[in-house]
PDB file of C-alpha atoms in Angstrom:
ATOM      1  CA  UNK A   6      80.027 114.996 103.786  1.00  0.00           C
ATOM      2  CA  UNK A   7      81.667 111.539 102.741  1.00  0.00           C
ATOM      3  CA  UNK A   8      84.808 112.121 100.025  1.00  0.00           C
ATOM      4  CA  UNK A   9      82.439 110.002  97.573  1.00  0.00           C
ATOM      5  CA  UNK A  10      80.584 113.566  97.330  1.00  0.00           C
ATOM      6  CA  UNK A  11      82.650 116.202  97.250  1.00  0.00           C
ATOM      7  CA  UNK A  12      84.752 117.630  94.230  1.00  0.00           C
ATOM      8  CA  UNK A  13      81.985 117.752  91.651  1.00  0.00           C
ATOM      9  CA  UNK A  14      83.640 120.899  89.690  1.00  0.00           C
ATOM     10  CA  UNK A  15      87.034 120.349  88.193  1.00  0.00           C
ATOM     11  CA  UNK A  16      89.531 122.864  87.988  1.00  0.00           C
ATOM     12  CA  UNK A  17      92.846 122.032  85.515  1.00  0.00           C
ATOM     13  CA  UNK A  18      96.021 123.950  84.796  1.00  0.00           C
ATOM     14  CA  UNK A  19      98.562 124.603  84.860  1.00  0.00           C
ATOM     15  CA  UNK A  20     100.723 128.426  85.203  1.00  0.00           C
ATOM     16  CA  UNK A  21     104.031 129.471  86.607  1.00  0.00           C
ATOM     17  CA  UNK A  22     103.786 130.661  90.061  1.00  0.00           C
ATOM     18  CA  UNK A  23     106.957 133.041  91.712  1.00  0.00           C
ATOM     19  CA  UNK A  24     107.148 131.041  95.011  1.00  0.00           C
ATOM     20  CA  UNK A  25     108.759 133.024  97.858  1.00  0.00           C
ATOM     21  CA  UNK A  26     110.387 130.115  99.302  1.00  0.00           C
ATOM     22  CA  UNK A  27     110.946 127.736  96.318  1.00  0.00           C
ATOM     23  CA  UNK A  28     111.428 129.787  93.153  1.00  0.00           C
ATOM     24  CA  UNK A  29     109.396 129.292  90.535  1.00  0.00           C
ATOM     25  CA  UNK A  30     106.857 126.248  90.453  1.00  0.00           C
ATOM     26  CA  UNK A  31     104.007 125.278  88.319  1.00  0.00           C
ATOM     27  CA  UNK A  32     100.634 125.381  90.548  1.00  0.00           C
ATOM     28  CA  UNK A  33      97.036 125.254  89.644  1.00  0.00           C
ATOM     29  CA  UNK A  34      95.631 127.677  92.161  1.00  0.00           C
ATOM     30  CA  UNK A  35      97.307 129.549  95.236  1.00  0.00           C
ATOM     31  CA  UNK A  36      95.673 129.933  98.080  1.00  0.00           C
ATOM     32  CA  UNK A  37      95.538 133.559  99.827  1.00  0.00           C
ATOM     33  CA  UNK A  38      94.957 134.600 103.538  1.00  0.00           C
ATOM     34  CA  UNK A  39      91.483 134.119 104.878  1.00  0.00           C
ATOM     35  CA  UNK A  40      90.643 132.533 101.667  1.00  0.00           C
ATOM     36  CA  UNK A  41      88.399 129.508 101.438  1.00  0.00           C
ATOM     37  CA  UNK A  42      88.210 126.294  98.502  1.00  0.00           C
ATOM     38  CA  UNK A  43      85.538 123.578  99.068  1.00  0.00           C
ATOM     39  CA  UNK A  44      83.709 120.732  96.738  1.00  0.00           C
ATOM     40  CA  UNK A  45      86.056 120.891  93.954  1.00  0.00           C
ATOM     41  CA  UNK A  46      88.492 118.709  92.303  1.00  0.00           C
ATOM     42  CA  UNK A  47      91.887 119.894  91.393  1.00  0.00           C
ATOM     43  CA  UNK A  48      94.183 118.771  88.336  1.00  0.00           C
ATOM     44  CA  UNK A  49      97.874 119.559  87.399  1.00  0.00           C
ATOM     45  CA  UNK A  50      98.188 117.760  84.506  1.00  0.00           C
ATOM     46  CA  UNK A  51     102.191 119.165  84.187  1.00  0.00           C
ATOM     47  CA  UNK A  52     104.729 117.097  85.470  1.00  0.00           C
ATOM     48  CA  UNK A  53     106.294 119.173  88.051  1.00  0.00           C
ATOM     49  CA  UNK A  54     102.559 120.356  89.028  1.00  0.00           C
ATOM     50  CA  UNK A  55     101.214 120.804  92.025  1.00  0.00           C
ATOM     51  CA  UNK A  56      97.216 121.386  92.459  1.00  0.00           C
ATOM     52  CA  UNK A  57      97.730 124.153  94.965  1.00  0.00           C
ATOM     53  CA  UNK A  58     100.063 125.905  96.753  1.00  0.00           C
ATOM     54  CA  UNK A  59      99.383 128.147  99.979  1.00  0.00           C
ATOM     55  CA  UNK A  60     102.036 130.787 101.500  1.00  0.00           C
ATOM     56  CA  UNK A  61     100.241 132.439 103.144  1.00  0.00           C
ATOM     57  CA  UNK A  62      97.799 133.290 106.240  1.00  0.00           C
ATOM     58  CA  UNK A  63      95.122 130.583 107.076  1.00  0.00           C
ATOM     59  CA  UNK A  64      92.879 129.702 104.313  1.00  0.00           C
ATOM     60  CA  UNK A  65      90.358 126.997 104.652  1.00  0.00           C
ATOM     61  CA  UNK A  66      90.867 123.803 102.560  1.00  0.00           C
ATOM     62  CA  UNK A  67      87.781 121.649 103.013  1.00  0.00           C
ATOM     63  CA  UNK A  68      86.103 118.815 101.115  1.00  0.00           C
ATOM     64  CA  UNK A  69      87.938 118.982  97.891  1.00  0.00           C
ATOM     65  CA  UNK A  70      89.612 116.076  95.577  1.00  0.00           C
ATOM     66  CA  UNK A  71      93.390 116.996  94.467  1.00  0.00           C
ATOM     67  CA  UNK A  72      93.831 114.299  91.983  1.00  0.00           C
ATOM     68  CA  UNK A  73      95.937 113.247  89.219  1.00  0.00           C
ATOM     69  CA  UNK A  74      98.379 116.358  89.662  1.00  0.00           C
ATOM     70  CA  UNK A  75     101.822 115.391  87.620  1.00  0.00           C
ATOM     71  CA  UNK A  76     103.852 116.084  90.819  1.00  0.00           C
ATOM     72  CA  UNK A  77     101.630 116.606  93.743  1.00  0.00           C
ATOM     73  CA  UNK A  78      98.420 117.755  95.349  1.00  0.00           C
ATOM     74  CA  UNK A  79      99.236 120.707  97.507  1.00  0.00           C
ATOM     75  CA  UNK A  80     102.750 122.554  98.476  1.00  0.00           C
ATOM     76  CA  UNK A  81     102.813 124.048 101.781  1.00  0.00           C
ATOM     77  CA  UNK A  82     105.235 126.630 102.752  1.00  0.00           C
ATOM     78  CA  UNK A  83     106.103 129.311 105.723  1.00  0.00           C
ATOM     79  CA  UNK A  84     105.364 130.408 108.918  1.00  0.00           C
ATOM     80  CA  UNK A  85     101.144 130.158 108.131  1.00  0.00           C
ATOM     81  CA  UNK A  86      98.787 127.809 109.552  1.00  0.00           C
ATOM     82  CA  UNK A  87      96.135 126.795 106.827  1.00  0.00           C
ATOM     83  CA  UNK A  88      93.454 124.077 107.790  1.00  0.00           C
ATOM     84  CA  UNK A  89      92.998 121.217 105.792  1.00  0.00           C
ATOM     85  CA  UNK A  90      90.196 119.465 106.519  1.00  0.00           C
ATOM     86  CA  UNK A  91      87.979 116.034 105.052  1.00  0.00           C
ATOM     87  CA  UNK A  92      89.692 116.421 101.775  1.00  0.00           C
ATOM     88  CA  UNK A  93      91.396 113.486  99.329  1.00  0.00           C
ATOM     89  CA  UNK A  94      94.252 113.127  97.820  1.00  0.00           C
ATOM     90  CA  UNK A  95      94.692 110.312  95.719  1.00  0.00           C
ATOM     91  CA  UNK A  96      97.030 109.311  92.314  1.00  0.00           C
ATOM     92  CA  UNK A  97      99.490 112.707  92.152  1.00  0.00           C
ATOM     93  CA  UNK A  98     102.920 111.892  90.601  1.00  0.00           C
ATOM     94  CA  UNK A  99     105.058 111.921  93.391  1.00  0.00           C
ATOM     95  CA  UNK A 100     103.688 113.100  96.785  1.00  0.00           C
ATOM     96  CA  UNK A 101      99.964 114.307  97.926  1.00  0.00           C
ATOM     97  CA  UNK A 102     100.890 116.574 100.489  1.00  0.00           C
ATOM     98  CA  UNK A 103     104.104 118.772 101.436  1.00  0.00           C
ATOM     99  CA  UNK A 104     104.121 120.767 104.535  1.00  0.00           C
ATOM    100  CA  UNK A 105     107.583 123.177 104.649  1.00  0.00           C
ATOM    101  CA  UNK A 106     109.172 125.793 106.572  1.00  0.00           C
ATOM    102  CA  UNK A 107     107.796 126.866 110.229  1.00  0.00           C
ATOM    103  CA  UNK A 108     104.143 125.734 109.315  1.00  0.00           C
ATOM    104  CA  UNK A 109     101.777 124.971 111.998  1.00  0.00           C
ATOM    105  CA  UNK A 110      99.238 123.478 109.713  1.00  0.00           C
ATOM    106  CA  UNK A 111      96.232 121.852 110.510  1.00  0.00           C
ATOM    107  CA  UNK A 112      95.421 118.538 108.565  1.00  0.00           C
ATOM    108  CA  UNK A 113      92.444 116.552 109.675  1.00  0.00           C
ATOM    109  CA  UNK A 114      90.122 113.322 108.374  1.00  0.00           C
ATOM    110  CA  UNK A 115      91.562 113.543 104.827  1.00  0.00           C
ATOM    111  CA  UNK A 116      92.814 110.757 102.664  1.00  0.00           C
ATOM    112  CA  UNK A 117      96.094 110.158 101.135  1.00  0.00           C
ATOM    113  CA  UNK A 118      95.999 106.885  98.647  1.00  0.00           C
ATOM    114  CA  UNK A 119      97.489 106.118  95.713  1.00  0.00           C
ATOM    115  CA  UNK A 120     100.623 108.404  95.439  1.00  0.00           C
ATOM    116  CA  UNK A 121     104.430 107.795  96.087  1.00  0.00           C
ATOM    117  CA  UNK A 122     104.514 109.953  99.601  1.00  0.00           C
ATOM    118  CA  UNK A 123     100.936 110.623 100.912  1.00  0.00           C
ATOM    119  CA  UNK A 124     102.696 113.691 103.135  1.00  0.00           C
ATOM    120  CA  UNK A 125     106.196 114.568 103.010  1.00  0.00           C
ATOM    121  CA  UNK A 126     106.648 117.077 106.750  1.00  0.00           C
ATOM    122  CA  UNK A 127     109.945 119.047 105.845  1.00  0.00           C
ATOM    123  CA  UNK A 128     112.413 120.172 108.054  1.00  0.00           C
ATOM    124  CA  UNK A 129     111.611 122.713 110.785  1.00  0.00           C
ATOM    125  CA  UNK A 130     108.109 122.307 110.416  1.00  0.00           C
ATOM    126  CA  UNK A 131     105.309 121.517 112.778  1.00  0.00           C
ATOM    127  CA  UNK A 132     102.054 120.340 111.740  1.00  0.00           C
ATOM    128  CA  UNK A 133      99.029 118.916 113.227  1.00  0.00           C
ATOM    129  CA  UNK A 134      98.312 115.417 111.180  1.00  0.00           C
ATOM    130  CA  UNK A 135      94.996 113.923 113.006  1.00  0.00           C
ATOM    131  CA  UNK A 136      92.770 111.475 111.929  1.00  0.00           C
ATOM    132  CA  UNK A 137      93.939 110.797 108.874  1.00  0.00           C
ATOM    133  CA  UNK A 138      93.763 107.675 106.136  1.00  0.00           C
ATOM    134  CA  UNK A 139      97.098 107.086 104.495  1.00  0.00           C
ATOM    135  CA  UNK A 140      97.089 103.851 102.526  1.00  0.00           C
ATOM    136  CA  UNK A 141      98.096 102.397  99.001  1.00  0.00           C
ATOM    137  CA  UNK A 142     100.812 104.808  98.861  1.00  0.00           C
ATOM    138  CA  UNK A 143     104.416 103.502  98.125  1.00  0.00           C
ATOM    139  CA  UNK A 144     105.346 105.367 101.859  1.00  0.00           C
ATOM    140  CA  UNK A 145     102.730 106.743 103.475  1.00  0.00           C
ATOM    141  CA  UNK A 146     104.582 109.595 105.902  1.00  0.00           C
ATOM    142  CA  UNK A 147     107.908 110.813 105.701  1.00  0.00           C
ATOM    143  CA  UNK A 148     109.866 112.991 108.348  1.00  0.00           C
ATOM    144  CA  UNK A 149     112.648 114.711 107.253  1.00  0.00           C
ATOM    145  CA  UNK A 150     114.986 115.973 109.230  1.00  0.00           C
ATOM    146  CA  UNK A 151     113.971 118.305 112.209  1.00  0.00           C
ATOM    147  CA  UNK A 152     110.242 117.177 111.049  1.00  0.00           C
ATOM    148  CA  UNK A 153     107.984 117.610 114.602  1.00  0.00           C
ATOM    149  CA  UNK A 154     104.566 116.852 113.598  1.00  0.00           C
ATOM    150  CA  UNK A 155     102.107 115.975 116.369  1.00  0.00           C
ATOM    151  CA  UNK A 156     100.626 112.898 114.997  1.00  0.00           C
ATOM    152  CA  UNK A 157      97.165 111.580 116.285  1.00  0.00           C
ATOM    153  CA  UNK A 158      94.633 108.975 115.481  1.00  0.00           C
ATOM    154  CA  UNK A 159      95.943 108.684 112.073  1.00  0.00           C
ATOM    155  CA  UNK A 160      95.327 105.012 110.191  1.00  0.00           C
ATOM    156  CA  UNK A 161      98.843 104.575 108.158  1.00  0.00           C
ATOM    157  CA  UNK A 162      98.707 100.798 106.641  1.00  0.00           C
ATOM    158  CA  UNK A 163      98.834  98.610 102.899  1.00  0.00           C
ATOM    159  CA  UNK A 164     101.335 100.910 102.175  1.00  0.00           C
ATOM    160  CA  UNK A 165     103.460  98.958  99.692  1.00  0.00           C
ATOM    161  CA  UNK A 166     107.047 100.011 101.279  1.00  0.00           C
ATOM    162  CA  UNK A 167     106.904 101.682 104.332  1.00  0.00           C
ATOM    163  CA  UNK A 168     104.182 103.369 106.913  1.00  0.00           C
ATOM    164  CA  UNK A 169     106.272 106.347 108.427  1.00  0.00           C
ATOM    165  CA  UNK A 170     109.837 107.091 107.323  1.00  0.00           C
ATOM    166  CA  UNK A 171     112.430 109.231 109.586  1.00  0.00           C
ATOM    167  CA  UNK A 172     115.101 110.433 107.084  1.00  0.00           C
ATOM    168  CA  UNK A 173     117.460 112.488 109.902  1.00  0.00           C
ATOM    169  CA  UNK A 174     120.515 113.821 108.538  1.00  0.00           C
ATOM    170  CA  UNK A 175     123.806 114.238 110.382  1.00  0.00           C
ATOM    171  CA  UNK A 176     123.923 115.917 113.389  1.00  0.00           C
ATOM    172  CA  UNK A 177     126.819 116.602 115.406  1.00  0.00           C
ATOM    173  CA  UNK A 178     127.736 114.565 119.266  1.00  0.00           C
ATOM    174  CA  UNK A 179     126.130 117.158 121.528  1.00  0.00           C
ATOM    175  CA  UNK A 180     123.287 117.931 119.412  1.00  0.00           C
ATOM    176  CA  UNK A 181     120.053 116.235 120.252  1.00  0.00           C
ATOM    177  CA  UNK A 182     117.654 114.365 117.653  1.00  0.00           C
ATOM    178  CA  UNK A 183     114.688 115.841 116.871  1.00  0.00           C
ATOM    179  CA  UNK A 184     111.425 113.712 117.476  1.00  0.00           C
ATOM    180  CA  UNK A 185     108.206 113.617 116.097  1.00  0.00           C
ATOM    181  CA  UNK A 186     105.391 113.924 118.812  1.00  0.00           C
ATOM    182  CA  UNK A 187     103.519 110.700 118.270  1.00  0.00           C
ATOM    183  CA  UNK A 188      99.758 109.602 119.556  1.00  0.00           C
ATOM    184  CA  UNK A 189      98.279 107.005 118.405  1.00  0.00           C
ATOM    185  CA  UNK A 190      98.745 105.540 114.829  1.00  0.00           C
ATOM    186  CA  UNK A 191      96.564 102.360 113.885  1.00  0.00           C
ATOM    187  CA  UNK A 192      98.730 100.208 111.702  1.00  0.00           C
ATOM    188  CA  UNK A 193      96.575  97.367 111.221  1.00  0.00           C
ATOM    189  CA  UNK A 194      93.225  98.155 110.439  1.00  0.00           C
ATOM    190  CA  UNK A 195      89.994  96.848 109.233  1.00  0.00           C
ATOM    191  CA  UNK A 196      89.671  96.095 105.461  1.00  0.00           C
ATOM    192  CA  UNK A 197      89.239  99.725 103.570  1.00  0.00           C
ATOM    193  CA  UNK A 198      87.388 100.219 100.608  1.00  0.00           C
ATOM    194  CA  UNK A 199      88.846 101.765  97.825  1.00  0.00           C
ATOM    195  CA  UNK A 200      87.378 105.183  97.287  1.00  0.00           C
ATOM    196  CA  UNK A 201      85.273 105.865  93.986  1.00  0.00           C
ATOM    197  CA  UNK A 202      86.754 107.395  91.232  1.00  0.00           C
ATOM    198  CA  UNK A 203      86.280 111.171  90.209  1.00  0.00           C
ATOM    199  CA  UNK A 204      84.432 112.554  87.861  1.00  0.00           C
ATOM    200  CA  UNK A 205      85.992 113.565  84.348  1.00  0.00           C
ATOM    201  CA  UNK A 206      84.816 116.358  83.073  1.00  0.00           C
ATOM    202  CA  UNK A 207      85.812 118.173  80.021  1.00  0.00           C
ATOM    203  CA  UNK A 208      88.947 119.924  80.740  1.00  0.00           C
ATOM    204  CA  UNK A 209      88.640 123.740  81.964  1.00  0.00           C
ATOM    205  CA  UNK A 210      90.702 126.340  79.916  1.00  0.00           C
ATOM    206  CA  UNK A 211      94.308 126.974  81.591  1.00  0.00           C
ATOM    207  CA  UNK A 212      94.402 130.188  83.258  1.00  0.00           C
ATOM    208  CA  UNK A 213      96.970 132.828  82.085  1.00  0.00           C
ATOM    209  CA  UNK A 214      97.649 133.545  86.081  1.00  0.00           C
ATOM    210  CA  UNK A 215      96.734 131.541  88.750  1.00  0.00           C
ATOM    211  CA  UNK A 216      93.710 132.525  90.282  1.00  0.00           C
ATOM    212  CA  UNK A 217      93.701 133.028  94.039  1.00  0.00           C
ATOM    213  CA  UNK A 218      91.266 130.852  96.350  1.00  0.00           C
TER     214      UNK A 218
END
């Protein structure tokens, strides 16, 4: 289905969530193993919110809107591989999309627009980024550090600072630099139209616990 017709249901909250890897953060929903979320839009209206945060397992993100989320759309942590797939990410506070630890996730044909980082791949992690729109962001991708993403048939352009940023710390004489597997990135392409904004419902009650998807 085209982005311009998913997310007609909006979810919007905000809890404390005890992340295993990051202490405590402030999520909207958390995503558990073999879990699915599709046609929905998610909010985080708090300013170190995310919409949704997965890990664990392999649950199936697909054809949703994370929007508007005071610090980003989803946080992605641990050795898990969820798939996240035709979805869009667009105006979050900070970053759409963080991928951390020894994920293998797969992201594919979503769009990141609008944001400060459209996906920020952490150390040590390894990620599948294919055929993606990342555009109108202030950077579109960053790599930090050991960062080895295969990246594939991804459009990365209008960015207002930077396409794809390699932030590599220090590393000592005999120790090689990591590299990110790259494909085929189009950096100049045709005119993109904006996409349409969401709908704006009446906000949902916040949740005394995050629910799981």
């Amino acid at each position: 289905a085209p982005l311009s017709a998913v997310g007609q249901t909006v979810i919007r909250g905000s809890v404390s969530f005890a992340s295993t890897t990051w202490g405590m953060v402030q999520t909207t929903l958390v995503g558990a193993d073999g879990a699915g979320l599709g046609h929905v839009t998610v909010t985080n209206t708090s300013t170190a919110g995310y919409g949704l945060v997965i890990e664990t397992g392999r649950p199936a993100i697909r054809q949703n809107q994370f929007v508007g989320s005071g610090y980003g759309g989803i946080y992605v942590s641990g050795n898990i591989s969820p798939v996240l797939v035709v979805n869009q990410f667009s105006r979050n506070g900070v970053v759409g999309l963080v991928l951390e630890g020894q994920t293998a996730a797969e992201v594919r044909g979503n769009r990141f627009e609008q944001t400060g980082i459209g996906i920020r791949v952490a150390p040590g992690a390894q990620p599948q980024i294919i055929n993606n729109t990342i555009v109108h962001n202030q950077d579109g991708l960053l790599l930090d550090g050991t960062a080895n993403p295969l990246l594939q048939d991804n459009v990365i352009a209008q960015n207002r600072r930077n396409g794809v940023v390699e932030y590599q710390t220090a590393l000592k004489a005999d120790d090689p630099a990591p590299a990110a597997t790259l494909a085929t990135i189009t950096t100049t392409p045709p005119a993109i139209a904006p996409s349409p904004e969401p709908p704006s419902p009446a906000p949902t009650a916040i949740p005394s616990a995050p629910p799981a998807v």
